[in-house]
PDB file of C-alpha atoms in Angstrom:
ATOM      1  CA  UNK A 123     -58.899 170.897  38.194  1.00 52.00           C
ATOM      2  CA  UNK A 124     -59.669 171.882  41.537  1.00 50.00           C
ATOM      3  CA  UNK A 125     -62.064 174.660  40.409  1.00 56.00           C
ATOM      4  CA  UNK A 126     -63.764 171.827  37.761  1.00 59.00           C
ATOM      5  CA  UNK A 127     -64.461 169.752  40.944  1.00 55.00           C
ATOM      6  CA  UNK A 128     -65.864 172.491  42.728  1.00 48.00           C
ATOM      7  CA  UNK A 129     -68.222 172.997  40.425  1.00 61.00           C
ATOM      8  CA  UNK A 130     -69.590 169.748  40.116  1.00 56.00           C
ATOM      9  CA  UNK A 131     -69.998 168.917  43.673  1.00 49.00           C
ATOM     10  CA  UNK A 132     -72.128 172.341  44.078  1.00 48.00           C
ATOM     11  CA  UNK A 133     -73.969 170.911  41.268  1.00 56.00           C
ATOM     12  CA  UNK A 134     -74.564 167.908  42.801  1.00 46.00           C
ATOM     13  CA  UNK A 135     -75.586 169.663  45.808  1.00 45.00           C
ATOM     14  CA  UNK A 136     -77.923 172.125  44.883  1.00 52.00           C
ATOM     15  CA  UNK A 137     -79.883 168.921  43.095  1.00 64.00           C
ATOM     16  CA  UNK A 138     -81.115 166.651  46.393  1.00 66.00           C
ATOM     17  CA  UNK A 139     -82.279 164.069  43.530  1.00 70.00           C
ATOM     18  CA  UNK A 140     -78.829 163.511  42.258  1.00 70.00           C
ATOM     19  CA  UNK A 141     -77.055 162.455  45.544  1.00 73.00           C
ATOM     20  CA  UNK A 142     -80.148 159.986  46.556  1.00 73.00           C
ATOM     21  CA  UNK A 143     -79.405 158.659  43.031  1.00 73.00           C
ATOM     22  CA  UNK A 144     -75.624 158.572  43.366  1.00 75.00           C
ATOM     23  CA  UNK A 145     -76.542 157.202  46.526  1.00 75.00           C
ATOM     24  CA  UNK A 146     -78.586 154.789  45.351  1.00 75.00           C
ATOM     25  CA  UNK A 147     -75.597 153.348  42.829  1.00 78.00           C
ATOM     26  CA  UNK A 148     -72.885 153.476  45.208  1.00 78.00           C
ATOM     27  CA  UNK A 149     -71.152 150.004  46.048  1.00 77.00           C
ATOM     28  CA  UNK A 150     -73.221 149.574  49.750  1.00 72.00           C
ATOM     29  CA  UNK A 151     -76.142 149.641  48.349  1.00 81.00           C
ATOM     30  CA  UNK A 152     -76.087 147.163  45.145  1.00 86.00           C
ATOM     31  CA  UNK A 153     -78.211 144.822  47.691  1.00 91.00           C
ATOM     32  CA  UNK A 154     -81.387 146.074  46.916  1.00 93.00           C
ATOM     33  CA  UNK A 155     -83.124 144.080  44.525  1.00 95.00           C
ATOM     34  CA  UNK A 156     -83.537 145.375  40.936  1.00 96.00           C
ATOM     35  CA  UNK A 157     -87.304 146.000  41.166  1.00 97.00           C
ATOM     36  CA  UNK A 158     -87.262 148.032  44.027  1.00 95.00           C
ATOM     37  CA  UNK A 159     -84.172 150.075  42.450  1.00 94.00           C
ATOM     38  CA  UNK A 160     -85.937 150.370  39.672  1.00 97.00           C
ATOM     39  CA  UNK A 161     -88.891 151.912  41.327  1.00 96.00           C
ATOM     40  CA  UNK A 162     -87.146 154.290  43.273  1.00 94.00           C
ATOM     41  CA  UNK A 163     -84.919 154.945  40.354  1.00 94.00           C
ATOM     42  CA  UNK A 164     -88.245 155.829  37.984  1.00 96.00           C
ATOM     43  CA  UNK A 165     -89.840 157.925  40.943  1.00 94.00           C
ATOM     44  CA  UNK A 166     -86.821 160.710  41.351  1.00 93.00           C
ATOM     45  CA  UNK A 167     -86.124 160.341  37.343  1.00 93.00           C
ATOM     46  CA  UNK A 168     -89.859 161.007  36.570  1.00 94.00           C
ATOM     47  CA  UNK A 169     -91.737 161.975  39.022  1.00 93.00           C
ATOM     48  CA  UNK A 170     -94.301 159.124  38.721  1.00 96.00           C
ATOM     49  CA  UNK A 171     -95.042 156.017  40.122  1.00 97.00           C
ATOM     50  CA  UNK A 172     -93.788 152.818  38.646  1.00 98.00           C
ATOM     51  CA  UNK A 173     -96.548 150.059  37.515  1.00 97.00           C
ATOM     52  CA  UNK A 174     -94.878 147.141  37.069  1.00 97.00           C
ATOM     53  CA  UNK A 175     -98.011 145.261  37.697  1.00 97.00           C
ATOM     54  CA  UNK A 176     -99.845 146.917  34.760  1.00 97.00           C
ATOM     55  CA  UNK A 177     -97.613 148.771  33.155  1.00 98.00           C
ATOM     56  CA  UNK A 178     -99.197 151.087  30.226  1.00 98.00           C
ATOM     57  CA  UNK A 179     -96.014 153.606  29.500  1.00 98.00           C
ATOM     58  CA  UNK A 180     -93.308 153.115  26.971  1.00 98.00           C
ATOM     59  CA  UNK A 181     -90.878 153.829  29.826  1.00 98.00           C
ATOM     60  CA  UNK A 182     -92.671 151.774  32.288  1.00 98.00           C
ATOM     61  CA  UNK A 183     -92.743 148.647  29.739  1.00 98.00           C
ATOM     62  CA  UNK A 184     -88.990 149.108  29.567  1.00 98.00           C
ATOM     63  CA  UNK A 185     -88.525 148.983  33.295  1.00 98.00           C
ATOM     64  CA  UNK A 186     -90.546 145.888  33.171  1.00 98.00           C
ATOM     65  CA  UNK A 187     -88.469 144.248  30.479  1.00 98.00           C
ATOM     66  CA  UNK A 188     -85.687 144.547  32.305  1.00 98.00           C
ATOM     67  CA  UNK A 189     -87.346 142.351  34.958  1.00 98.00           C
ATOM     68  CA  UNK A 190     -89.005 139.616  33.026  1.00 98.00           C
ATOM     69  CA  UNK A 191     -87.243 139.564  29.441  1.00 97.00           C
ATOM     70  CA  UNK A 192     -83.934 138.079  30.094  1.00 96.00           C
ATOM     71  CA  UNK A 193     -82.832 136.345  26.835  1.00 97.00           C
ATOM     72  CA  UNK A 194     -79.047 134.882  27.279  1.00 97.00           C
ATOM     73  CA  UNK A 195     -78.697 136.003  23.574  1.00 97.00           C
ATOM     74  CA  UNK A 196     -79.036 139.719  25.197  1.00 98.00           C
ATOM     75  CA  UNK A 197     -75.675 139.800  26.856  1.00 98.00           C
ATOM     76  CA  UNK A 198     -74.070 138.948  23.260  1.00 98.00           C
ATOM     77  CA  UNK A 199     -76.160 141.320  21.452  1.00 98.00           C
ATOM     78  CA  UNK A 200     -75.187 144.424  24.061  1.00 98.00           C
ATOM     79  CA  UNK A 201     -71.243 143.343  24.243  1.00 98.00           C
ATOM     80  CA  UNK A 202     -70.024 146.063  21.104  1.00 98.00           C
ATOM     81  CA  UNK A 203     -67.524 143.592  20.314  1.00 98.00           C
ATOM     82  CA  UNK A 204     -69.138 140.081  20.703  1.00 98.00           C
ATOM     83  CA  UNK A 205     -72.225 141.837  18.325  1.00 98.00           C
ATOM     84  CA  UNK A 206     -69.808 141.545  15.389  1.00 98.00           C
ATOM     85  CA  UNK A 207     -69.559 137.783  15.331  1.00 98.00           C
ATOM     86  CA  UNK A 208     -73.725 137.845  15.207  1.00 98.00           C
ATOM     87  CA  UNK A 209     -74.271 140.371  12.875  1.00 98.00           C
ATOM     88  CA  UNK A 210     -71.848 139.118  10.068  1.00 98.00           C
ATOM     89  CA  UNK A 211     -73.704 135.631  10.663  1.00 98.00           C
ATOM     90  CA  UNK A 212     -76.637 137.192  10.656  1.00 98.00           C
ATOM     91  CA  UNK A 213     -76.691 139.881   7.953  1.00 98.00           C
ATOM     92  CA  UNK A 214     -73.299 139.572   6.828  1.00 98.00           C
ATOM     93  CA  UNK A 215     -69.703 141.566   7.258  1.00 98.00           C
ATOM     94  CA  UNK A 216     -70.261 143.755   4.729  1.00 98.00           C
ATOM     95  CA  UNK A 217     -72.413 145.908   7.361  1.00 98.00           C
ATOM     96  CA  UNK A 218     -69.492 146.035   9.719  1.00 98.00           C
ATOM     97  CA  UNK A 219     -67.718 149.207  10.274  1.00 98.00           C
ATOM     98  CA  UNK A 220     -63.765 147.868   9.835  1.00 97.00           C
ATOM     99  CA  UNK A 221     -62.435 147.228  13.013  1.00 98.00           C
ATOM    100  CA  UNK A 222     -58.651 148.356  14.139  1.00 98.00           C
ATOM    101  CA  UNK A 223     -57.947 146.910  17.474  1.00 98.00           C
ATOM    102  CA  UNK A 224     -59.396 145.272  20.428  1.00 98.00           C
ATOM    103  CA  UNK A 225     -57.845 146.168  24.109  1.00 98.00           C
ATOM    104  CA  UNK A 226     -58.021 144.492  27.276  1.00 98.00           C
ATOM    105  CA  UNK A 227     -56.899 147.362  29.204  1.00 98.00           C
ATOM    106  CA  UNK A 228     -55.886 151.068  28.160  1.00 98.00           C
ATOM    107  CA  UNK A 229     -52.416 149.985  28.734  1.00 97.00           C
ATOM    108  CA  UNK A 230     -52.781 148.252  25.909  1.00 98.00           C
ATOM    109  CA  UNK A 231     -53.307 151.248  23.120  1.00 98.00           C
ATOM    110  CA  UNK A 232     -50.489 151.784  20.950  1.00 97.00           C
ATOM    111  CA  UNK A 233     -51.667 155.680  19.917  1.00 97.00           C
ATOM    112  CA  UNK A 234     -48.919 156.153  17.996  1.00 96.00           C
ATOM    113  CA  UNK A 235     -49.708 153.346  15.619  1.00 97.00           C
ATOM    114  CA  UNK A 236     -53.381 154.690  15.608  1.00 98.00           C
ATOM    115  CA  UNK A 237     -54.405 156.532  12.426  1.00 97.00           C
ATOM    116  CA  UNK A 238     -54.961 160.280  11.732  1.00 96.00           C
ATOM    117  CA  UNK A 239     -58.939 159.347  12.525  1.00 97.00           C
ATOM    118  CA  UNK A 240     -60.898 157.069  14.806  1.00 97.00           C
ATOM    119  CA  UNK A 241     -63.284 155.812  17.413  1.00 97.00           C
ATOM    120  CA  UNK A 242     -62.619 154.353  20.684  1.00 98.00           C
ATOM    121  CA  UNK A 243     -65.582 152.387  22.422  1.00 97.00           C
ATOM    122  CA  UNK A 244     -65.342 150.213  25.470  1.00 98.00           C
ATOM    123  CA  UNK A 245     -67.754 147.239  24.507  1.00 97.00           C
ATOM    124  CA  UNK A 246     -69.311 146.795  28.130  1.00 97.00           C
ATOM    125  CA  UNK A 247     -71.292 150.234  28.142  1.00 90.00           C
ATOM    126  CA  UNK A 248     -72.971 152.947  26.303  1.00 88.00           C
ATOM    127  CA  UNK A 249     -71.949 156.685  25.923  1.00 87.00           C
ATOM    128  CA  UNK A 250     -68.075 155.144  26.407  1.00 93.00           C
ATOM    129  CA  UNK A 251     -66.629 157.094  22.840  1.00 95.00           C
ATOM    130  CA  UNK A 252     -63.893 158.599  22.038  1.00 96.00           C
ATOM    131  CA  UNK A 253     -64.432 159.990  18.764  1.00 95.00           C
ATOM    132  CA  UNK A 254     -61.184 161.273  17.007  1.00 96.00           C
ATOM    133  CA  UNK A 255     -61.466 163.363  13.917  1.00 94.00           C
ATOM    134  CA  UNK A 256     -58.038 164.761  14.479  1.00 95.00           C
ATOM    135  CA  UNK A 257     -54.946 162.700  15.973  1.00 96.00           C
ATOM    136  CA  UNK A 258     -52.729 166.131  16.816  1.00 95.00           C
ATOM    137  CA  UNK A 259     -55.527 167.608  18.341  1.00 96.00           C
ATOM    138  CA  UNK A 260     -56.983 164.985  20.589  1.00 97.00           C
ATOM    139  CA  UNK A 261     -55.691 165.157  24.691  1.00 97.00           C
ATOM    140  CA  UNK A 262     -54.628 161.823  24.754  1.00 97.00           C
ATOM    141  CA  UNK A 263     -53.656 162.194  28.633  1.00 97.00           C
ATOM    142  CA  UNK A 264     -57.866 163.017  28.945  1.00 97.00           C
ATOM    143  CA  UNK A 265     -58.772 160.163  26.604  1.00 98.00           C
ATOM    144  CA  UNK A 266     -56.715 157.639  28.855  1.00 98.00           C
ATOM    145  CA  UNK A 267     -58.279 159.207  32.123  1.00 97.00           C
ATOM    146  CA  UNK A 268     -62.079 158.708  30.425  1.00 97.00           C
ATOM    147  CA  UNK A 269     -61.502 155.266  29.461  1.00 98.00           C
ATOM    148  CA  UNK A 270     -59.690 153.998  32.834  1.00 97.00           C
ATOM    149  CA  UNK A 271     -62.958 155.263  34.223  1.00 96.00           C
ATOM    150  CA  UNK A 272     -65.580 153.754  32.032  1.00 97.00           C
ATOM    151  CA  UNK A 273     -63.468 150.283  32.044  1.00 97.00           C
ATOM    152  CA  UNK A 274     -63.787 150.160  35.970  1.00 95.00           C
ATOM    153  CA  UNK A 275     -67.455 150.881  35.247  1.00 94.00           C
ATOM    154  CA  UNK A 276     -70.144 147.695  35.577  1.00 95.00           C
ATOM    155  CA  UNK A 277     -73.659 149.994  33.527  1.00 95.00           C
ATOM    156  CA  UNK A 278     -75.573 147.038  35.200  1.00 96.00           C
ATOM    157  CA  UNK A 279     -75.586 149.221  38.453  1.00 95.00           C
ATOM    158  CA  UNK A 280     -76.548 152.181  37.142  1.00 93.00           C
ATOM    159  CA  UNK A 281     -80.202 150.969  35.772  1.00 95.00           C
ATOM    160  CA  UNK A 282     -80.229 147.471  36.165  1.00 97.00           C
ATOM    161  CA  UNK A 283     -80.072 147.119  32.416  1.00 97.00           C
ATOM    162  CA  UNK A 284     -78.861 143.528  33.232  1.00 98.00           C
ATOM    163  CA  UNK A 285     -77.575 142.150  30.018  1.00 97.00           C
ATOM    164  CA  UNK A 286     -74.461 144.478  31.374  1.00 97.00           C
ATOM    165  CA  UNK A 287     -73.877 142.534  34.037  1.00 96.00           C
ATOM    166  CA  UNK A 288     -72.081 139.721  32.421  1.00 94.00           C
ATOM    167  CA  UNK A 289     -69.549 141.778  29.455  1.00 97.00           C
ATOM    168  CA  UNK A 290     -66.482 141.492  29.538  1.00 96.00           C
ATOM    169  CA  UNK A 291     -65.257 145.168  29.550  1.00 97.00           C
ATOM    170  CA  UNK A 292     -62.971 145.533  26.764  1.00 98.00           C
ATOM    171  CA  UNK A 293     -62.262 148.603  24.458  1.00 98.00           C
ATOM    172  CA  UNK A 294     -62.475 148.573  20.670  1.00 98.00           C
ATOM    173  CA  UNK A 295     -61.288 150.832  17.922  1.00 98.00           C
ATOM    174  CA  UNK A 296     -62.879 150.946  14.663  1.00 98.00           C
ATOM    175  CA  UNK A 297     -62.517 153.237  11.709  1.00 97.00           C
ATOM    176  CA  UNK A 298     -63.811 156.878  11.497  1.00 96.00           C
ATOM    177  CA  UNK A 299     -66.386 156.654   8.956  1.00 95.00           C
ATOM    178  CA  UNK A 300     -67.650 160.134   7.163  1.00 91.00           C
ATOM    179  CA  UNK A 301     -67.849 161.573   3.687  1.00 82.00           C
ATOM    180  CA  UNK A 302     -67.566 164.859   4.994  1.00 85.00           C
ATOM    181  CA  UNK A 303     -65.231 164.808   7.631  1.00 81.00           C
ATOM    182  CA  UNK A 304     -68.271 165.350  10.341  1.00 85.00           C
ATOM    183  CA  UNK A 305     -69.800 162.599  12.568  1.00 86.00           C
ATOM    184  CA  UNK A 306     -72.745 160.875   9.786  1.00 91.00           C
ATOM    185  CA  UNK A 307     -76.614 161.045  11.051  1.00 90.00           C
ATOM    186  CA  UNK A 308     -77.252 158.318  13.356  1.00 94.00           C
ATOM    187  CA  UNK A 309     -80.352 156.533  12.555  1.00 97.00           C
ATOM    188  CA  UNK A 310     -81.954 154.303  15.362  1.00 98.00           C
ATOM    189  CA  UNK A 311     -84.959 152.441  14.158  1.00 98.00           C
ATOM    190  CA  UNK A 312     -87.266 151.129  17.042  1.00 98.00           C
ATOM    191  CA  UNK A 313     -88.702 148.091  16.406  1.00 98.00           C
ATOM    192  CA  UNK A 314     -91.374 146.350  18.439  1.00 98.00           C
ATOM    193  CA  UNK A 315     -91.904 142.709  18.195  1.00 98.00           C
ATOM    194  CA  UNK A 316     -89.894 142.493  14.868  1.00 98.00           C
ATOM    195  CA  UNK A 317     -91.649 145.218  13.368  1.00 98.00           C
ATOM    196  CA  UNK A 318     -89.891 148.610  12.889  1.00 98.00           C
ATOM    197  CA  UNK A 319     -92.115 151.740  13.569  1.00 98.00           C
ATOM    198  CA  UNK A 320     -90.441 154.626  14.225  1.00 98.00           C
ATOM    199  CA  UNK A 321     -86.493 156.107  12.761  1.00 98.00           C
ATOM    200  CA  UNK A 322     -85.330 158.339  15.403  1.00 97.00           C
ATOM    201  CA  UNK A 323     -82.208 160.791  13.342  1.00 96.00           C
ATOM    202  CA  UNK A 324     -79.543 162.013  15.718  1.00 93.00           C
ATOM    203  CA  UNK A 325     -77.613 165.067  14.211  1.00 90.00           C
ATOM    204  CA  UNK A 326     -74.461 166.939  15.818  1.00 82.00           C
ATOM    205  CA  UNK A 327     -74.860 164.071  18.458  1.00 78.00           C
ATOM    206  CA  UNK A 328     -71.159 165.108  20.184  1.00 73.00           C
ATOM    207  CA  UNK A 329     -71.630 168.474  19.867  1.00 76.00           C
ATOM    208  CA  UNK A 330     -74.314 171.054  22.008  1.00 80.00           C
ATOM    209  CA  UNK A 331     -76.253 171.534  18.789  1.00 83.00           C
ATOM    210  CA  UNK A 332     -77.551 167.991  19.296  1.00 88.00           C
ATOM    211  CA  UNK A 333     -80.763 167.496  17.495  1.00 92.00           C
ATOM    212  CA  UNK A 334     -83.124 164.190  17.520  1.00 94.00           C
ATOM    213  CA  UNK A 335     -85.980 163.861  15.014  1.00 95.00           C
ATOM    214  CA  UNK A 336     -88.504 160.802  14.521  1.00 97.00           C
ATOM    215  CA  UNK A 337     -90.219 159.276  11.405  1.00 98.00           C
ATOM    216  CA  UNK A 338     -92.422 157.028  11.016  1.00 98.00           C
ATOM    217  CA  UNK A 339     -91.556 154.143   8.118  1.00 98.00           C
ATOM    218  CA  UNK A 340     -92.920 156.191   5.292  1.00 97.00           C
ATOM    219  CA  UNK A 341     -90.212 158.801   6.459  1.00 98.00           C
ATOM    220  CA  UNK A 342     -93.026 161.084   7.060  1.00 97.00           C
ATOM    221  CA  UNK A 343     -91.404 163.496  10.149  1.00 97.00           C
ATOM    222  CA  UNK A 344     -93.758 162.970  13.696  1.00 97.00           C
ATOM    223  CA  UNK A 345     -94.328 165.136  16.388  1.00 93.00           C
ATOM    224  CA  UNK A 346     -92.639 162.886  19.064  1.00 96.00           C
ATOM    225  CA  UNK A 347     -89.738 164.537  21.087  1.00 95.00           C
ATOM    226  CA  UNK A 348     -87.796 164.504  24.266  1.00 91.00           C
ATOM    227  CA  UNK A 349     -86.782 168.380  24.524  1.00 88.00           C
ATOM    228  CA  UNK A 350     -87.561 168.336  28.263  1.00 83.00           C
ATOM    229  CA  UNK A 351     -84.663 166.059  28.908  1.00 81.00           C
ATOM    230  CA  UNK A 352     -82.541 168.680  26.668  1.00 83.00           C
ATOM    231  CA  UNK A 353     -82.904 166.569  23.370  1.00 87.00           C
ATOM    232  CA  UNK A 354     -84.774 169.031  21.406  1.00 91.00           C
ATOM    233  CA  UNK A 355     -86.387 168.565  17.418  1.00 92.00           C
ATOM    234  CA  UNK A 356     -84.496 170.189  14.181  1.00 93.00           C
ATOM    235  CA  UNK A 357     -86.514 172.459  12.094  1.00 90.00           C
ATOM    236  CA  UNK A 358     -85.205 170.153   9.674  1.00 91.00           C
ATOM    237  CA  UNK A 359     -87.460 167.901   7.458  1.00 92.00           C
ATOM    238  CA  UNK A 360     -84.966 165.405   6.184  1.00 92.00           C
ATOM    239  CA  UNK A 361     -84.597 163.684   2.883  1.00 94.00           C
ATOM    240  CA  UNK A 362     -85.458 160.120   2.714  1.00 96.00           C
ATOM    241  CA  UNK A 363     -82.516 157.689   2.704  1.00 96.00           C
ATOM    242  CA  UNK A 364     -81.798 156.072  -0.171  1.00 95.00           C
ATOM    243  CA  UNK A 365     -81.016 152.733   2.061  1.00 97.00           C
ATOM    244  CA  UNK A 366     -83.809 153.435   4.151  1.00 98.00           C
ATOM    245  CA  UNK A 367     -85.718 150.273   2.900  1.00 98.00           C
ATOM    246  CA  UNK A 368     -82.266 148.276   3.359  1.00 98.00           C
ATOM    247  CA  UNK A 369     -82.178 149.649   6.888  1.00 98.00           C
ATOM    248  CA  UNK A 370     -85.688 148.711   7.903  1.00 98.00           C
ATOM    249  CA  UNK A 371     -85.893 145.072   6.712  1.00 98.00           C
ATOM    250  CA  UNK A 372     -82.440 144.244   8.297  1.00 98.00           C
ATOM    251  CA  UNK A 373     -83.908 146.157  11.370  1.00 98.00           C
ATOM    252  CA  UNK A 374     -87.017 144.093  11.369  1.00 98.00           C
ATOM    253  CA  UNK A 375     -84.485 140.822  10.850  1.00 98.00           C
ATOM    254  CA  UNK A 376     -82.198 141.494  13.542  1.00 98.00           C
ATOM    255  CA  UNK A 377     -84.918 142.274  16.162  1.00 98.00           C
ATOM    256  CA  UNK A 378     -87.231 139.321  15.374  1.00 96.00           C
ATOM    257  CA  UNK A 379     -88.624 137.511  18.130  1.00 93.00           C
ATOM    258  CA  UNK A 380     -87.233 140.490  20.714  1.00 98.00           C
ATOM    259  CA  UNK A 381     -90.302 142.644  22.819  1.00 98.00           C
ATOM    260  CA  UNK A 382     -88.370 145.723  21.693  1.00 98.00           C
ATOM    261  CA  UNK A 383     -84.863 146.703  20.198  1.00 98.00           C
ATOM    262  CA  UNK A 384     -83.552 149.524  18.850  1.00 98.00           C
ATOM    263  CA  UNK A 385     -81.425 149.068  15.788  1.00 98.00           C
ATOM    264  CA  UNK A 386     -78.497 151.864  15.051  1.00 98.00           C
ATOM    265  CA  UNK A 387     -77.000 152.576  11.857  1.00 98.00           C
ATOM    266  CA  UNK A 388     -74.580 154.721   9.956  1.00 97.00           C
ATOM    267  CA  UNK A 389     -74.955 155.917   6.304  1.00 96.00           C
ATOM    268  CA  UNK A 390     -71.818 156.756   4.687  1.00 96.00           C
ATOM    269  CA  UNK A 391     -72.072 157.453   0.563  1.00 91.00           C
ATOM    270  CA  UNK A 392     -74.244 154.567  -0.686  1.00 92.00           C
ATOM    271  CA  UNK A 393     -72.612 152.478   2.187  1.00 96.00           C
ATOM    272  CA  UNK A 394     -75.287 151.256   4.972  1.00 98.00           C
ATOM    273  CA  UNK A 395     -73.214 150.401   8.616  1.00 98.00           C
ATOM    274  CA  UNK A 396     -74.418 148.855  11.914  1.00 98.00           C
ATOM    275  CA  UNK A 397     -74.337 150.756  15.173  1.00 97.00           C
ATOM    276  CA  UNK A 398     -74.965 148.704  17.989  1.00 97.00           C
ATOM    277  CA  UNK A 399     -78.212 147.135  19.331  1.00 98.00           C
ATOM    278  CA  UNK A 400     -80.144 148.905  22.323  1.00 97.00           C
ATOM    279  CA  UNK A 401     -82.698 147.501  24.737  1.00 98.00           C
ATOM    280  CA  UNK A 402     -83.743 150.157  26.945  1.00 98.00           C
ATOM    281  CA  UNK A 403     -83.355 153.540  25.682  1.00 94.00           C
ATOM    282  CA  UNK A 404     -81.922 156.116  28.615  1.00 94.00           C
ATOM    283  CA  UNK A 405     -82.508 153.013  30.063  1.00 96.00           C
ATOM    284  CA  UNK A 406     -86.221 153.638  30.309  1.00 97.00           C
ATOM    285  CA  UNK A 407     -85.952 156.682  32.239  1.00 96.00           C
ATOM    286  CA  UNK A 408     -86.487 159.482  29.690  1.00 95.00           C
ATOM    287  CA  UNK A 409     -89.786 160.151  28.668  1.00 96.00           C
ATOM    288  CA  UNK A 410     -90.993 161.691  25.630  1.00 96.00           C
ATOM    289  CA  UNK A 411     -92.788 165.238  26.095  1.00 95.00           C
ATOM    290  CA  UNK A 412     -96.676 164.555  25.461  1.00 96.00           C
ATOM    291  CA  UNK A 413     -98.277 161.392  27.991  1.00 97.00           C
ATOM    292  CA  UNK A 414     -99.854 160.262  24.878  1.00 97.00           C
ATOM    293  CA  UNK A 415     -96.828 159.772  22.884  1.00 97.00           C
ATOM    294  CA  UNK A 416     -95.605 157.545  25.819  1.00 98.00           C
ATOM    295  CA  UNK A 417     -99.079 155.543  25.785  1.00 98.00           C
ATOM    296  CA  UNK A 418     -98.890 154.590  22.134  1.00 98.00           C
ATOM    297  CA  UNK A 419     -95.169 153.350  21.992  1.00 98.00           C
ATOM    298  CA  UNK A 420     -96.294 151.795  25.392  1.00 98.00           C
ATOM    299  CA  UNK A 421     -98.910 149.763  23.595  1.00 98.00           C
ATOM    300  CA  UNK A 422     -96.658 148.358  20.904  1.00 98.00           C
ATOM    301  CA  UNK A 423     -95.063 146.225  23.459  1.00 98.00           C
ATOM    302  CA  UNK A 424     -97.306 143.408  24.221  1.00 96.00           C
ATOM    303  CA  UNK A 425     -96.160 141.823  28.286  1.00 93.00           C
ATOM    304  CA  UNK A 426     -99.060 139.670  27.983  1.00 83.00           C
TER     305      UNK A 426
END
């Protein structure tokens, strides 16, 4: 333990940029108003100057959503738990993945009446899963320690993603859907303005072979990637999903009248499942490799 903290505080040290940013979401400074943590936040993340004034950017739009699109609906839509309630009214349960418990605190778990397989979310955050493909293999001492953490967590202070803010943190345990055993694809469609455009198709996603390739709706495979912030492309050229027209159209229907939403889904047999809604992707702080690439997803949002 002692030699696992080592490292990471030389880590931290050795990057100035990560302790002004650590800095910058520790508990003395939450005073500073979102748009100037947002600007300082974008400057050490990317280098550039933020534009909120005329933004052109696909990252820069995001930043500026935050800011001026603040839809109560949002804070439902983000909660992993609430979501369920809108989605069966919306699209209907059927698109649900089944649902085992629902915790108020870690205390709470009963892991010996969990099944052989599962997944453990808290609903107030993102990257908060415990994915369990094996019950007598998983550290449950670990998993306890990682969700204590995340459920003493508020993500509204680390990017001033504010629909955060207001969830009630809460921990959820659905099934552990697969065919094969493995973790399915996860498809993301981004839709702007109700209109899908692009599938992004997440492969290995808890492993280090993590691989992220984007289509456009004709499932023809673009050049668009993020392998500078370590999310590299497959040399894969997928097949197109049988559901894929299912997933686009509910896409398009769950993200009508939003600026922007991503849409995540699960395909499991001839079985289509609902991920989670997103609103700001890395929270709008990962940029894709070419400037260009940024400029045209930045023009699909309209903050006219």
């Amino acid at each position: 333990m002692v030699k696992k903290m080592y490292k990471k505080v030389m880590s931290v040290i050795k990057k100035p940029k990560l302790i002004i940013m650590k800095l910058l979401r520790c508990r003395l400074l939450r005073f500073i108003p979102d748009e100037l943590f947002l600007k300082l936040m974008y400057k050490l993340h990317t280098g550039e100057k933020l534009d909120l004034k005329n933004p052109r950017t696909f990252c820069e739009k995001l930043q500026w959503l935050k800011l001026n699109d603040r839809k109560q609906e949002y804070v439902t839509y983000v909660d992993k738990y609430a979501v369920r309630t809108h989605i069966a009214q919306a699209i209907g349960e059927k698109y649900l993945i089944p649902m085992i418990g629902i915790y108020n605190s870690v205390n709470e778990i009963n892991w010996d009446q969990l099944p052989e397989r599962f997944v453990l979310k808290c609903t107030h955050g993102s990257n908060s899963n415990i994915v369990c493909t094996d019950k007598s293999k998983l550290d449950i001492k670990e998993a306890k320690r990682k969700l204590k953490k995340w459920m003493n967590q508020n993500w509204y202070w680390y990017g001033r993603e504010w629909p955060y803010k207001e969830v009630k943190p809460r921990i959820i345990c659905e099934e552990f859907i697969s065919s094969d055993g493995n973790v399915p694809e996860d498809y993301k469609v981004m839709c702007f303005h109700g209109k899908a455009k692009l599938i992004q198709v997440h492969r290995d996603r808890f492993s280090e072979n993590h691989t992220c390739d984007i289509y456009n709706t004709e499932w023809e495979k673009t050049g668009l990637s993020k392998s500078k912030d370590g999310l590299p492309n497959s040399d894969l050229v997928l097949e197109k999903p049988k559901l894929l027209d299912e997933m686009i159209d509910l896409s398009e229907k769950l993200s009508k009248n939003m600026c922007h939403a991503r849409i995540d889904w699960y395909i499991v047999g001839d079985k289509l499942y609902f991920g989670e809604i997103t609103f700001y992707s890395s929270s709008g702080f990962s940029q894709y490799d070419k400037k260009e690439d940024e400029l045209l997803l930045g023009s699909w949002i309209n903050t006219d």
